[in-house]
Amino acid sequence: MSTSPTTTLTLRRPDDMHLHVRDGEAMRAVLPFTAARFARALIMPNLRPPVTSAAQALEYRRRILQALPAGAHFEPLMTLYLTDRTDPAEADRARAGGGILGFKLYPAGATTHSDAGVTDIRRLDAVLSRMEETGLVLQVHGEVTDPDVDIFEREARFIDAVLAPLAARFPRLRIVFEHITTRAAVDFVLSAREGIAATVTPQHLLMNRNALFAGGLRPHHYCLPVLKSEADREALLEAVAGGNPRLFLGTDSAPHGRAAKEAACGCAGIFSAHGALELYAEGFEAIGRLERLEAFASEHGAAFYGLPRNSGRIRLIKRPWEVPASYPYGAERLLPLRSGEHIAWQVAEEPPSAGTGAGSTDMASP
Ligand code: NCD
Ligand code: ZN
């Protein structure tokens, strides 16, 4: 093993399999950060009103493509917002739509813009059967919403109360347990039946719940699921560094204007798109497994979703940079993760070599 520290890292262009880009001016402010790093992203449907139909998703997809900076090569992948009233035929329309990968389950009240979400998953058997038959994937926000359950226990409770029974009732349904935060979730996913995977965010790999209270209340470190204990963080980092193909990159970058975050009742969501890949590199480096970043970021997600691998490359350099205090966000300002502090890695300005087809894809090798 080489003892010299790695100073550059060239990867296949990655995919962000869980991203909030919002809409309109807000979208135009944040989308360039993602398009500069990722070839594709799975776009979350929790707009107001939510994206509940294939027709709405295709419209939203078109708006995203129009908002891309000139010359960007980026493909939005879509998912529909599941409600108590989702028509099973919507699964067939989604399948036919092209570029729609599945449905997102928000338990009603679990997080930002989830009030139209599902009150009881057992009422959705017909939709879930259609998804299982057509190969659409269920993306799950995995937290129970009972206000009597301790907020740090809501994910673990969800596994036993909802997710494990659901996976058993629909044995061929493909499920992504989104933004997992606990050792319990890692254990569940790694020992679950085939067809179950999970995304992991940079914040849950790099911070524990102390970051919510470091020297005072830190609203910009508040997201859902909330940051967990150091033991949970270590379990997540060890699991992704272990290289299991069931775990892949999904930033959950979730921008909110400053006023919505710094309020008596502040919104959940951490914006990380300005340094997403670089932050994951810090995590993998900290555990001495930088060589495992590429599979986590650029291979496992595509393989789970049955998508071709991206053929372009992106290069990271180990050179600390200071994150701006804030970025413009429509008429507001947005405070990014590490605002005014440093990120150890940066994306190289120039592409690693000419002619790598930054926007194209090639077939995954077996
Ligand atoms: C997300 C948002 O703001 O849309 N917030 C968050 O804290 N992650 C919603 C979500 O994914 O839970
Ligand atoms: Zn999210």
Short mmCIF file of N, CA and C and ligand atoms in Angstrom, two decimals, residues 18 20 22 46 104 106 111-112 141 179 223-224 252 254 256 268-269, ligand 1:
data_model
loop_
_atom_site.label_atom_id
_atom_site.label_comp_id
_atom_site.label_asym_id
_atom_site.label_seq_id
_atom_site.Cartn_x
_atom_site.Cartn_y
_atom_site.Cartn_z
N HIS A 18 -30.85 11.10 -4.72
CA HIS A 18 -31.89 11.73 -3.88
C HIS A 18 -31.59 13.22 -3.79
N HIS A 20 -33.30 17.41 -3.92
CA HIS A 20 -34.38 18.39 -4.00
C HIS A 20 -33.85 19.59 -4.77
N ARG A 22 -36.25 21.93 -6.02
CA ARG A 22 -37.33 22.94 -5.97
C ARG A 22 -37.76 23.31 -7.40
N ASN A 46 -41.47 16.64 -3.82
CA ASN A 46 -42.23 17.33 -2.77
C ASN A 46 -42.30 18.84 -3.02
N LYS A 104 -42.30 8.00 -4.52
CA LYS A 104 -41.71 8.32 -3.22
C LYS A 104 -42.80 8.27 -2.16
N TYR A 106 -43.83 9.45 1.33
CA TYR A 106 -43.67 10.32 2.49
C TYR A 106 -44.79 9.98 3.47
N THR A 111 -42.04 15.16 7.14
CA THR A 111 -40.98 16.11 6.80
C THR A 111 -41.53 17.26 5.98
N THR A 112 -40.63 18.09 5.44
CA THR A 112 -41.01 19.25 4.64
C THR A 112 -41.96 18.86 3.50
N HIS A 141 -39.26 7.53 2.65
CA HIS A 141 -38.80 8.33 3.79
C HIS A 141 -39.17 7.51 5.02
N HIS A 179 -31.97 8.08 2.66
CA HIS A 179 -31.19 8.79 3.68
C HIS A 179 -31.19 8.09 5.04
N CYS A 223 -31.91 18.64 9.64
CA CYS A 223 -32.57 18.01 8.50
C CYS A 223 -33.39 16.85 9.05
N LEU A 224 -34.18 16.23 8.19
CA LEU A 224 -34.91 15.02 8.57
C LEU A 224 -34.56 13.90 7.60
N ASP A 252 -29.67 14.19 -0.62
CA ASP A 252 -30.78 14.85 0.07
C ASP A 252 -30.50 16.34 0.22
N ALA A 254 -31.21 19.85 0.26
CA ALA A 254 -32.58 20.35 0.41
C ALA A 254 -32.53 21.84 0.78
N HIS A 256 -33.30 25.69 1.55
CA HIS A 256 -34.34 26.59 2.08
C HIS A 256 -33.68 27.96 2.25
N ALA A 268 -36.72 21.89 8.00
CA ALA A 268 -35.71 20.82 7.92
C ALA A 268 -35.11 20.81 6.53
N GLY A 269 -33.81 20.65 6.44
CA GLY A 269 -33.16 20.52 5.13
C GLY A 269 -31.79 21.15 5.15
C1 NCD B 1 -36.38 17.76 2.73
C2 NCD B 1 -36.90 19.05 2.07
O1 NCD B 1 -36.60 20.13 2.56
O2 NCD B 1 -37.57 18.95 1.04
N1 NCD B 1 -35.85 18.08 4.02
C3 NCD B 1 -34.96 17.36 4.73
O3 NCD B 1 -34.69 17.70 5.87
N2 NCD B 1 -34.37 16.29 4.22
C4 NCD B 1 -37.47 16.76 2.79
C5 NCD B 1 -36.97 15.37 3.08
O4 NCD B 1 -36.33 14.73 2.24
O5 NCD B 1 -37.23 14.85 4.19
#
